[in-house]
Coordinates of C-alpha atoms in Angstrom, one line a residue:
M1 CA 167.1 87.8 167.9
K2 CA 169.6 85.9 165.8
Y3 CA 172.0 88.1 163.6
R4 CA 170.5 87.3 159.6
T5 CA 173.7 87.2 157.2
D6 CA 171.3 86.3 154.4
I7 CA 170.2 90.1 154.6
D8 CA 173.1 91.3 154.2
G9 CA 173.1 89.8 150.8
L10 CA 169.1 91.6 150.4
R11 CA 170.7 94.9 151.6
A12 CA 173.5 94.2 148.5
L13 CA 171.2 93.7 145.6
A14 CA 169.4 96.4 146.7
V15 CA 172.2 99.2 147.1
V16 CA 174.3 98.2 144.2
A17 CA 170.4 98.7 142.2
V18 CA 170.1 101.8 143.4
I19 CA 173.8 102.9 142.4
L20 CA 173.3 101.6 138.7
F21 CA 170.1 103.5 138.8
H22 CA 171.4 107.0 139.8
L23 CA 174.6 105.9 137.7
G24 CA 171.7 105.8 134.8
F25 CA 172.6 102.0 134.0
L26 CA 169.9 100.7 135.3
P27 CA 165.9 101.7 134.9
N28 CA 164.8 100.3 137.9
G29 CA 167.5 100.9 139.9
Y30 CA 165.4 102.9 142.2
L31 CA 163.0 99.8 143.3
G32 CA 166.3 98.8 145.7
V33 CA 164.8 101.4 148.0
D34 CA 161.8 99.2 148.2
V35 CA 163.5 96.6 149.3
F36 CA 165.5 98.7 151.9
F37 CA 161.5 100.0 153.5
V38 CA 160.4 95.9 153.3
I39 CA 163.9 94.7 155.3
S40 CA 164.1 98.1 157.8
G41 CA 159.9 97.2 158.6
Y42 CA 161.1 93.5 159.3
L43 CA 163.9 94.3 161.0
I44 CA 162.5 96.9 163.6
T45 CA 159.2 94.9 163.8
S46 CA 161.2 91.9 165.1
I47 CA 163.0 93.8 167.7
V48 CA 160.3 96.0 168.7
Y49 CA 158.1 93.1 168.9
G50 CA 160.3 90.7 171.0
R51 CA 161.5 93.1 173.7
S52 CA 157.6 94.1 173.7
E53 CA 156.6 90.2 174.6
K54 CA 159.4 90.7 177.6
G55 CA 157.9 93.9 178.3
K56 CA 161.2 95.1 178.1
F57 CA 160.0 97.4 175.3
S58 CA 161.3 101.0 175.8
I59 CA 160.7 104.0 173.9
I60 CA 163.7 105.9 174.6
D61 CA 165.5 102.8 174.1
F62 CA 164.1 103.0 171.0
Y63 CA 164.6 106.2 169.7
E64 CA 168.3 106.3 170.8
R65 CA 169.0 103.5 169.1
R66 CA 167.6 104.8 165.3
I67 CA 170.1 108.2 166.4
R68 CA 172.8 106.1 166.8
R69 CA 172.1 104.3 163.7
I70 CA 171.1 107.4 161.2
I71 CA 171.8 110.5 162.5
P72 CA 175.4 110.8 162.7
L73 CA 175.9 109.6 158.9
L74 CA 173.7 111.5 158.3
L75 CA 174.4 114.8 159.9
V76 CA 178.0 113.9 158.0
V77 CA 176.9 113.5 154.6
S78 CA 174.5 116.4 154.8
T79 CA 177.6 118.8 155.8
V80 CA 179.7 117.8 153.6
A81 CA 177.3 118.6 150.6
F82 CA 177.2 122.1 152.0
L83 CA 180.7 122.2 152.2
L84 CA 180.9 121.4 148.9
G85 CA 178.0 123.5 147.7
L86 CA 179.7 126.6 149.1
V87 CA 183.5 125.6 146.7
Y88 CA 180.9 124.5 143.0
M89 CA 177.7 125.8 143.5
L90 CA 176.2 128.8 141.7
P91 CA 174.1 130.4 143.9
D92 CA 170.6 129.6 143.0
D93 CA 171.6 125.9 143.0
L94 CA 173.4 126.5 146.2
E95 CA 170.2 127.5 147.7
N96 CA 168.1 124.6 146.8
L97 CA 171.1 122.8 148.0
C98 CA 170.6 124.5 151.3
Q99 CA 166.8 123.9 151.7
S100 CA 167.9 119.9 151.0
V101 CA 170.6 120.3 153.8
V102 CA 167.6 121.9 156.4
A103 CA 165.1 119.1 155.0
S104 CA 167.3 116.6 155.4
N105 CA 168.5 117.3 158.9
V106 CA 164.7 117.6 160.0
S107 CA 163.9 114.3 158.4
A108 CA 161.4 116.3 155.4
N109 CA 163.6 115.9 152.0
N110 CA 160.6 113.2 151.2
I111 CA 158.1 116.8 151.4
L112 CA 160.5 119.2 150.0
M113 CA 161.3 116.8 147.1
Y114 CA 157.7 116.5 146.7
L115 CA 157.2 120.6 146.3
T116 CA 160.0 121.1 144.3
S117 CA 161.2 118.0 142.2
A118 CA 157.4 116.3 141.7
D119 CA 159.1 114.5 139.5
Y120 CA 161.4 111.9 140.8
W121 CA 163.1 110.7 137.2
A122 CA 163.3 113.9 135.7
V123 CA 167.0 114.8 134.6
K124 CA 167.7 117.8 137.1
N125 CA 167.3 115.4 140.2
D126 CA 170.6 114.0 139.1
Y127 CA 172.0 117.5 140.1
K128 CA 170.7 117.6 143.3
P129 CA 173.7 116.1 145.9
L130 CA 170.3 115.3 148.9
M131 CA 168.2 114.3 146.7
H132 CA 168.4 110.4 147.7
T133 CA 167.8 111.5 151.4
W134 CA 164.1 111.5 150.5
S135 CA 163.8 107.5 151.8
L136 CA 165.3 108.6 155.1
G137 CA 162.3 111.8 155.5
I138 CA 160.0 108.2 155.3
E139 CA 161.8 106.5 157.3
E140 CA 162.2 108.7 159.8
Q141 CA 158.5 109.3 159.7
F142 CA 157.7 106.0 160.3
Y143 CA 159.9 105.6 163.2
L144 CA 158.4 108.7 164.6
L145 CA 155.3 107.3 164.9
Y146 CA 155.7 103.3 164.6
P147 CA 156.7 102.8 168.6
F148 CA 154.1 104.3 169.8
L149 CA 151.9 101.6 168.4
F150 CA 153.7 99.0 170.8
Y151 CA 153.7 101.3 173.3
A152 CA 150.1 101.8 173.7
M153 CA 149.1 98.4 172.9
G154 CA 151.6 96.5 175.2
G155 CA 151.1 93.9 178.1
P156 CA 147.9 91.9 177.2
R157 CA 146.9 94.0 174.2
L158 CA 149.9 93.1 172.5
K159 CA 148.3 89.9 170.8
Y160 CA 145.7 93.2 168.8
V161 CA 148.7 94.6 167.3
K162 CA 148.6 92.8 164.6
H163 CA 145.0 93.4 163.7
V164 CA 146.0 97.2 164.0
L165 CA 148.8 96.7 161.5
I166 CA 147.3 94.6 159.1
A167 CA 144.1 97.1 159.0
L168 CA 146.5 100.3 158.9
T169 CA 148.7 98.6 155.7
A170 CA 145.5 97.9 154.2
L171 CA 144.2 101.5 154.5
S172 CA 148.0 102.8 153.3
L173 CA 147.9 100.0 150.5
G174 CA 144.2 101.1 149.2
A175 CA 145.4 104.9 149.3
F176 CA 148.7 103.8 147.8
L177 CA 146.7 101.9 144.6
L178 CA 143.8 105.2 144.3
Q179 CA 146.0 107.9 144.7
D180 CA 146.3 109.7 140.9
S181 CA 149.5 111.5 141.4
V182 CA 152.2 109.2 141.1
A183 CA 154.5 112.3 143.0
A184 CA 152.1 111.7 145.9
T185 CA 152.6 108.7 146.1
F186 CA 156.0 108.3 145.7
Y187 CA 157.1 110.8 148.5
F188 CA 154.5 110.9 151.2
I189 CA 154.6 108.1 154.1
Q190 CA 151.3 107.5 153.7
Y191 CA 150.9 105.8 151.1
R192 CA 154.7 104.3 151.4
F193 CA 153.8 102.9 154.9
F194 CA 152.3 99.7 153.8
E195 CA 155.9 98.4 152.4
L196 CA 157.2 98.6 156.1
A197 CA 154.7 97.5 157.7
I198 CA 153.9 94.6 155.0
G199 CA 157.6 93.5 156.5
G200 CA 156.7 94.0 160.2
L201 CA 153.5 91.8 159.7
G202 CA 155.7 89.5 158.3
A203 CA 158.2 89.2 161.5
I204 CA 155.2 89.5 163.9
L205 CA 153.3 86.4 161.8
F206 CA 155.8 84.0 161.4
S207 CA 158.0 85.0 164.4
K208 CA 157.5 81.5 165.9
V209 CA 156.2 79.9 163.0
V210 CA 159.1 77.3 161.7
I211 CA 158.7 76.1 158.5
E212 CA 159.4 72.1 157.5
R213 CA 163.2 72.8 155.6
H214 CA 162.9 70.7 152.9
E215 CA 163.5 70.7 148.4
Q216 CA 160.0 72.6 147.6
G217 CA 161.1 75.3 149.8
R218 CA 164.4 75.8 148.3
M219 CA 163.2 76.1 145.0
V220 CA 160.3 78.7 146.3
L221 CA 163.2 80.7 148.3
Y222 CA 165.8 80.8 144.4
G223 CA 162.8 81.6 142.8
L224 CA 162.1 84.6 144.6
L225 CA 165.4 85.6 144.5
G226 CA 165.4 85.0 140.9
L227 CA 162.1 87.1 140.1
I228 CA 163.6 90.1 142.4
T229 CA 166.9 90.3 140.3
L230 CA 164.8 90.1 137.4
I231 CA 162.2 93.0 138.0
L232 CA 165.4 95.1 139.2
F233 CA 167.6 94.7 136.8
L234 CA 164.9 94.1 133.5
P235 CA 162.6 96.5 132.1
I236 CA 159.8 93.3 132.6
I237 CA 157.0 95.0 134.6
P238 CA 155.0 98.2 132.8
T239 CA 153.7 100.1 135.4
N240 CA 155.6 101.3 138.7
E241 CA 152.3 100.0 140.8
L242 CA 152.6 96.8 140.0
R243 CA 156.7 97.0 140.4
V244 CA 156.5 98.3 144.3
L245 CA 153.8 95.9 144.7
L246 CA 156.1 92.9 143.4
T247 CA 159.4 94.1 144.9
T248 CA 157.1 94.4 148.8
M249 CA 155.4 91.0 148.6
I250 CA 159.2 89.0 147.1
T251 CA 161.3 90.8 149.3
V252 CA 158.8 89.9 152.5
G253 CA 158.7 85.8 151.7
I254 CA 162.7 86.0 151.0
L255 CA 163.1 87.3 154.7
I256 CA 160.4 84.7 155.9
I257 CA 161.5 81.6 154.1
G258 CA 165.2 82.8 154.2
K259 CA 165.2 82.4 157.8
Q260 CA 164.7 78.8 157.6
Y261 CA 167.4 78.1 155.1
F262 CA 169.9 80.8 155.9
E263 CA 172.0 78.7 158.3
S264 CA 171.3 75.2 156.5
D265 CA 171.5 75.8 153.0
R266 CA 175.2 76.2 151.7
L267 CA 173.7 77.3 148.0
Y268 CA 171.6 80.3 149.7
A269 CA 174.3 81.0 152.2
G270 CA 177.2 81.6 149.5
L271 CA 174.5 83.4 147.2
M272 CA 173.5 85.7 149.8
A273 CA 176.0 85.7 152.9
N274 CA 179.3 85.2 150.5
P275 CA 182.3 87.8 152.3
A276 CA 182.6 89.8 149.4
V277 CA 178.1 90.4 148.8
A278 CA 178.1 90.2 153.1
F279 CA 180.7 93.1 152.8
I280 CA 178.3 95.5 150.3
G281 CA 175.5 94.7 153.0
N282 CA 177.1 95.8 156.1
I283 CA 178.2 98.9 154.5
S284 CA 174.9 99.6 152.7
F285 CA 173.8 102.7 154.3
S286 CA 177.1 104.5 154.3
L287 CA 176.9 103.5 150.7
Y288 CA 173.5 104.5 149.8
M289 CA 174.4 108.0 151.4
W290 CA 177.6 109.0 149.9
H291 CA 177.1 107.7 146.0
Q292 CA 174.1 110.1 145.0
L293 CA 176.5 112.9 147.0
L294 CA 179.5 112.3 144.6
F295 CA 177.4 111.3 141.2
A296 CA 175.7 114.4 142.0
F297 CA 179.0 117.1 142.4
A298 CA 180.7 115.2 139.4
R299 CA 178.4 116.1 136.8
Y300 CA 177.8 119.4 138.2
A301 CA 181.3 120.5 137.9
F302 CA 183.3 118.2 135.9
L303 CA 181.7 115.5 133.9
E304 CA 178.9 116.1 130.9
E305 CA 178.3 112.3 131.3
I306 CA 179.1 109.5 133.3
T307 CA 181.0 107.2 131.1
P308 CA 181.3 103.5 132.0
G309 CA 185.3 104.5 132.7
W310 CA 184.1 107.6 135.0
A311 CA 181.2 105.2 136.4
I312 CA 183.9 103.0 137.9
V313 CA 185.7 105.3 139.2
L314 CA 183.1 106.9 141.2
T315 CA 181.9 103.6 142.4
G316 CA 185.2 103.0 143.8
L317 CA 185.2 106.4 145.4
T318 CA 182.4 105.6 147.0
F319 CA 183.4 102.7 148.3
V320 CA 186.3 104.2 149.7
L321 CA 184.5 107.1 151.6
S322 CA 181.7 104.3 152.8
I323 CA 184.8 102.3 154.2
I324 CA 186.1 105.3 156.3
T325 CA 182.3 106.1 157.3
Y326 CA 181.5 102.8 158.3
Y327 CA 184.9 102.5 160.6
G328 CA 184.8 105.8 161.3
V329 CA 181.1 106.4 162.4
E330 CA 178.3 104.4 161.9
N331 CA 180.3 102.0 164.0
P332 CA 181.5 103.9 166.5
F333 CA 178.2 105.5 167.2
R334 CA 176.6 102.6 167.0
D335 CA 178.5 100.8 169.6
R336 CA 177.4 102.0 173.3
N337 CA 180.6 100.4 174.8
V338 CA 182.8 102.7 172.4
M339 CA 180.2 105.9 172.5
S340 CA 177.8 107.1 175.7
T341 CA 175.2 108.4 175.1
R342 CA 176.0 111.9 176.0
T343 CA 178.8 111.9 173.6
V344 CA 176.9 111.0 170.9
L345 CA 173.9 113.6 171.4
L346 CA 176.2 116.1 171.9
F347 CA 178.1 115.5 168.7
T348 CA 174.9 115.0 166.4
G349 CA 172.9 118.1 168.8
G350 CA 176.0 120.2 168.0
L351 CA 176.5 119.3 164.2
F352 CA 172.9 119.7 163.4
L353 CA 172.4 123.1 164.7
L354 CA 175.6 124.3 163.3
S355 CA 174.7 122.6 159.8
T356 CA 171.6 123.6 159.7
S357 CA 171.7 127.2 160.9
A358 CA 174.5 127.7 158.6
A359 CA 173.0 126.3 155.6
F360 CA 169.3 128.2 156.6
Y361 CA 171.7 131.3 156.5
V362 CA 173.2 130.5 153.2
Y363 CA 169.0 129.9 152.3
T364 CA 168.7 133.1 153.1
I365 CA 171.1 135.3 151.6
G366 CA 169.7 133.5 148.4
G367 CA 173.2 131.4 148.0
I368 CA 174.8 134.5 147.1
V369 CA 178.3 133.9 149.5
K370 CA 180.5 135.4 147.3
D371 CA 180.3 137.7 144.1
Y372 CA 179.5 136.0 141.1
P373 CA 180.1 138.4 138.1
E374 CA 178.9 136.0 135.2
L375 CA 174.9 136.2 136.5
A376 CA 175.8 139.7 137.5
L377 CA 175.0 139.1 141.3
Y378 CA 177.5 140.7 143.8
R379 CA 177.8 140.3 147.9
D380 CA 177.6 144.2 148.4
Q381 CA 174.0 144.6 145.7
L382 CA 172.2 142.1 148.2
P383 CA 168.3 142.6 149.5
E384 CA 167.6 144.1 152.6
Q385 CA 165.1 141.1 152.4
R386 CA 166.0 138.1 153.3
N387 CA 164.7 135.3 151.8
F388 CA 162.0 132.7 153.6
F389 CA 160.2 130.5 151.7
S390 CA 159.8 133.7 148.9
G391 CA 158.1 132.9 145.8
S392 CA 158.2 136.0 143.1
D393 CA 160.6 138.0 144.8
N394 CA 163.1 135.3 145.0
I395 CA 166.3 136.9 143.8
H396 CA 166.9 134.3 141.3
I397 CA 163.8 134.3 139.7
S398 CA 162.9 138.2 140.2
Y399 CA 163.7 138.7 136.7
N400 CA 161.5 137.1 135.2
E401 CA 158.2 137.2 137.9
N402 CA 158.5 141.3 137.5
V403 CA 156.7 140.8 134.2
W404 CA 153.4 140.2 136.2
D405 CA 153.1 144.0 136.8
L406 CA 151.9 144.1 133.1
D407 CA 149.1 141.9 133.7
R408 CA 147.1 144.7 133.5
D409 CA 144.9 146.3 130.4
F410 CA 146.2 148.8 128.2
S411 CA 146.2 152.4 129.0
E412 CA 145.2 154.8 126.6
T413 CA 148.3 155.4 124.6
D414 CA 149.9 156.0 120.9
K415 CA 152.6 153.5 121.7
I416 CA 152.1 150.4 119.6
K417 CA 150.1 147.9 122.4
T418 CA 151.9 144.7 122.9
L419 CA 150.5 141.9 124.2
V420 CA 152.7 139.0 125.3
V421 CA 150.8 135.3 126.0
G422 CA 152.2 132.0 127.8
N423 CA 153.8 131.4 131.3
S424 CA 157.1 131.7 132.6
F425 CA 158.4 131.9 128.6
G426 CA 156.0 134.4 128.1
R427 CA 157.5 136.5 130.6
D428 CA 161.0 136.1 128.8
A429 CA 159.6 136.9 125.7
A430 CA 157.9 140.8 127.8
N431 CA 161.7 141.3 129.2
L432 CA 163.1 140.5 125.5
L433 CA 160.8 143.3 124.1
L434 CA 161.6 145.4 127.4
E435 CA 165.4 145.5 126.6
S436 CA 164.7 145.8 122.8
S437 CA 165.4 148.9 121.2
V438 CA 161.9 149.3 120.2
S439 CA 160.7 149.5 123.8
D440 CA 160.1 153.4 123.6
R441 CA 157.4 152.6 121.3
I442 CA 155.3 150.0 122.3
E443 CA 153.6 149.5 125.2
V444 CA 153.7 145.1 126.8
R445 CA 151.0 143.8 128.8
Y446 CA 151.5 140.0 129.8
A447 CA 148.7 137.5 130.0
E448 CA 148.8 133.4 131.2
W449 CA 148.0 130.9 128.3
K450 CA 144.2 129.6 130.5
E451 CA 143.6 132.6 131.9
L452 CA 143.9 134.8 128.5
R453 CA 140.6 132.3 127.4
E454 CA 139.3 132.2 130.9
R455 CA 139.1 135.9 132.6
E456 CA 136.2 137.8 131.0
E457 CA 138.5 141.4 131.0
M458 CA 141.0 139.6 128.6
K459 CA 138.8 140.2 125.5
S460 CA 138.8 143.9 125.9
R461 CA 143.1 142.9 125.9
L462 CA 142.6 140.8 122.6
L463 CA 140.8 143.4 120.7
A464 CA 142.8 146.0 122.0
A465 CA 146.0 144.8 121.1
D466 CA 148.0 146.1 117.9
R467 CA 150.6 143.0 118.0
I468 CA 150.2 139.6 120.3
I469 CA 153.6 137.5 120.7
L470 CA 152.9 134.1 121.6
A471 CA 155.5 132.1 123.8
A472 CA 156.0 128.6 124.9
Q473 CA 157.9 125.5 126.2
T474 CA 156.5 123.3 124.1
Y475 CA 154.5 122.9 121.2
I476 CA 152.0 125.2 120.3
D477 CA 149.8 125.2 117.4
Q478 CA 147.1 128.0 116.0
D479 CA 144.3 126.3 117.4
Y480 CA 145.2 128.0 120.0
L481 CA 143.8 131.4 119.1
A482 CA 140.4 129.7 117.9
S483 CA 140.0 128.4 121.2
L484 CA 140.4 132.1 121.8
E485 CA 137.9 133.5 119.3
E486 CA 135.6 130.7 121.0
A487 CA 135.8 131.4 124.4
H488 CA 135.2 135.0 123.8
G489 CA 133.2 135.5 120.3
I490 CA 135.6 137.5 118.7
T491 CA 137.8 137.3 115.7
I492 CA 141.4 137.4 116.5
D493 CA 143.4 139.3 113.1
R494 CA 146.1 136.6 112.7
S495 CA 148.3 139.0 110.6
K496 CA 149.2 141.0 114.3
V497 CA 150.1 137.0 115.8
W498 CA 153.7 136.0 116.1
M499 CA 155.1 133.4 117.9
L500 CA 158.1 133.5 119.8
G501 CA 160.4 130.1 119.7
T502 CA 161.7 128.0 122.5
K503 CA 165.0 127.6 123.8
D504 CA 167.0 125.3 125.9
F505 CA 170.6 125.8 127.7
G506 CA 171.2 122.2 128.2
F507 CA 171.4 120.3 131.8
S508 CA 173.3 122.6 134.5
N509 CA 175.6 125.9 134.1
G510 CA 177.5 124.5 137.0
I511 CA 179.8 122.4 134.7
H512 CA 180.7 125.4 133.0
Y513 CA 180.6 127.5 135.7
N514 CA 183.5 125.7 137.2
R515 CA 185.4 125.0 133.7
I516 CA 185.8 128.7 132.1
Q517 CA 188.7 130.5 132.6
D518 CA 190.7 134.2 131.9
D519 CA 191.0 133.3 128.4
T520 CA 187.3 131.6 127.8
D521 CA 186.6 131.9 124.2
F522 CA 182.1 132.6 125.4
Q523 CA 181.6 133.5 121.5
N524 CA 182.2 129.9 120.6
Y525 CA 181.6 128.0 124.0
R526 CA 178.2 126.0 123.6
T527 CA 176.6 122.9 125.1
A528 CA 174.0 120.5 123.9
M529 CA 170.4 120.9 124.6
K530 CA 168.3 118.3 126.2
G531 CA 166.1 116.2 125.0
D532 CA 163.7 116.7 122.3
V533 CA 164.0 120.9 121.8
L534 CA 165.2 121.0 118.1
T535 CA 161.9 118.7 117.1
I536 CA 159.9 121.0 118.7
N537 CA 161.6 123.9 117.5
E538 CA 161.1 123.0 114.1
E539 CA 157.7 121.8 114.4
L540 CA 156.9 125.3 115.3
R541 CA 158.6 126.4 112.5
E542 CA 156.9 124.4 110.4
E543 CA 153.3 125.7 111.9
W544 CA 154.1 129.2 112.5
G545 CA 155.9 130.0 109.0
D546 CA 156.9 133.3 108.5
R547 CA 155.4 134.5 111.7
Y548 CA 157.8 132.1 114.0
I549 CA 160.6 134.4 115.6
D550 CA 163.2 131.4 115.8
L551 CA 165.5 131.9 118.6
I552 CA 167.2 128.5 118.4
E553 CA 168.7 129.7 114.7
L554 CA 170.5 132.4 116.8
L555 CA 172.2 130.9 119.3
A556 CA 172.5 127.1 117.6
N557 CA 175.5 125.8 115.5
E558 CA 174.9 123.2 112.9
E559 CA 175.8 120.6 115.3
G560 CA 172.9 121.6 117.5
R561 CA 174.4 123.2 120.7
V562 CA 174.0 126.3 122.0
L563 CA 175.6 129.2 123.4
V564 CA 176.5 129.7 127.3
F565 CA 177.5 133.0 127.5
T566 CA 177.0 136.5 126.0
P567 CA 180.4 137.7 123.8
D568 CA 181.6 139.2 127.8
G569 CA 181.2 136.4 129.9
K570 CA 177.5 136.7 131.2
F571 CA 175.2 133.7 131.6
I572 CA 172.3 134.1 128.9
S573 CA 170.4 131.5 131.3
Q574 CA 170.7 131.3 135.3
D575 CA 168.8 128.1 135.3
T576 CA 169.2 126.9 131.5
V577 CA 165.7 127.2 130.4
H578 CA 164.7 131.0 131.2
L579 CA 166.8 134.6 130.6
T580 CA 169.1 136.9 132.4
R581 CA 169.0 140.4 132.3
S582 CA 172.2 140.1 130.2
G583 CA 170.8 137.1 128.1
A584 CA 167.2 139.1 127.6
R585 CA 169.5 142.2 126.5
Y586 CA 171.9 140.1 124.6
L587 CA 169.2 138.3 121.9
A588 CA 167.4 141.4 121.9
E589 CA 170.0 143.4 120.3
R590 CA 170.3 140.1 117.5
L591 CA 166.7 140.4 117.4
Q592 CA 166.8 143.8 116.4
D593 CA 166.3 144.1 112.8
R594 CA 163.4 141.4 113.6
F595 CA 161.4 143.4 115.6
D596 CA 162.3 146.3 113.8
R597 CA 159.8 144.8 111.0
I598 CA 157.3 143.7 113.5
F599 CA 156.7 147.0 115.2
R600 CA 157.2 149.1 112.0
G601 CA 154.4 152.0 112.9

């Protein structure tokens, strides 16, 4: 198979789009990954199909080539991410990074991202150094299955492989179009298979077809290049599904038609194979692997915002690291004359075991690799129980989750019966009450929003409660009370109901952790809040009037920037939305007078 210099240009276009997307400058740049998928399917199928035709296809050889191409750099990058995480990250974030290291190393970060960060476009993903390896998970799962199709269809059966591939492509495309879950279609191989397979079909169906070169063909090729550029760089397509489909079809069109022109057409070669573009295309895998790691740690530890100036600096550093690993890792490991198979397997196997086991161990201790006084977490206080994919007993959420023990009926008591209703923000509200000066005269019980309406036994709690405290992250109006009354056939006394307000502590605690010094003025150290928190807070205040307990008012200054630490230097929130014990105690103290009035005998 003759080397396609124009494919380097496609790779360059794709990786530049992805980099600009992760810098926050190109909303559709994520589609560069779809371009990569089609290219991968086209090239892999061209090689595998060609070898199968000659009766020379070997699964062992296929996997050796894939290992040499992908695994060494992946392990180097995931190991560097792990080491940087040990230095710069708070334990909860380090624990999450360790999950990603293990998942990336075993080609499953797409599955982990689906389970933990279903919204790919969520701001929190900007702070995840290995978030982008989800796409490698897709490709490696494809490679795990794909060669067996050609192995099973070898010899005289090879002529039917295109029919099987067409059927599988149709199934995958149908599943993609019919699946309602955006997260599922984004992260799972069954919904992405068609992109790689369409590239493969382009290679098979046009492997021996020679398209006559003429002016109309050139115009079509230039038109496809213009279209793919517009789709990647301008928000002209309304839905993600249509963007993906158009990107896939246009990319395979360029690959098919470009095959006839990449050597003969000077303009096409000038655009797609000039030295600068070709070099970017050659190092595109290293660029892809390093860029998100650098951007994420920059955001996490140093920069509140990646400005155009910092974008240039970080992109330059990405290029430097990529050049180093292209010549120092990618090329040597790919070349069998430089690196023997035994050496490749020893290196990749050793680094895999070392990085995976180290990351898994740090995960099991909740990322607490040293003392973190800002979170009141200390090594000598580690729980005996290790963290093995735990839920509510995870050390970082256990304070909030312990409130589930209060999901029970009131007892016979003279204390003021207080029902807290909400979600995790409701559990924060319960902790506020339990840490307050009124805790000795109230009996706190807890109920989830949905369950309070649907569970029959909740009726007795509503009737027995002397006080009802609602708490939520988003806007909740008084119609919710009417829905409870309708569900249970009761009337709720509005005079015993209060709404505890929303709260937010910015985008990441990491930058604050890495900035604080011995002389930090914690009583005035503040950060900006996310999104529309102030708008929601104002809407809640207007809805609930004097029955609104405004937390933002206690935390924010006139510019809308909120406190991050208690006066003694403890984080108010461990994840920027939920309260630490120190944060609950601090806010409870500031709410003392309000609580005294609410829970007056």
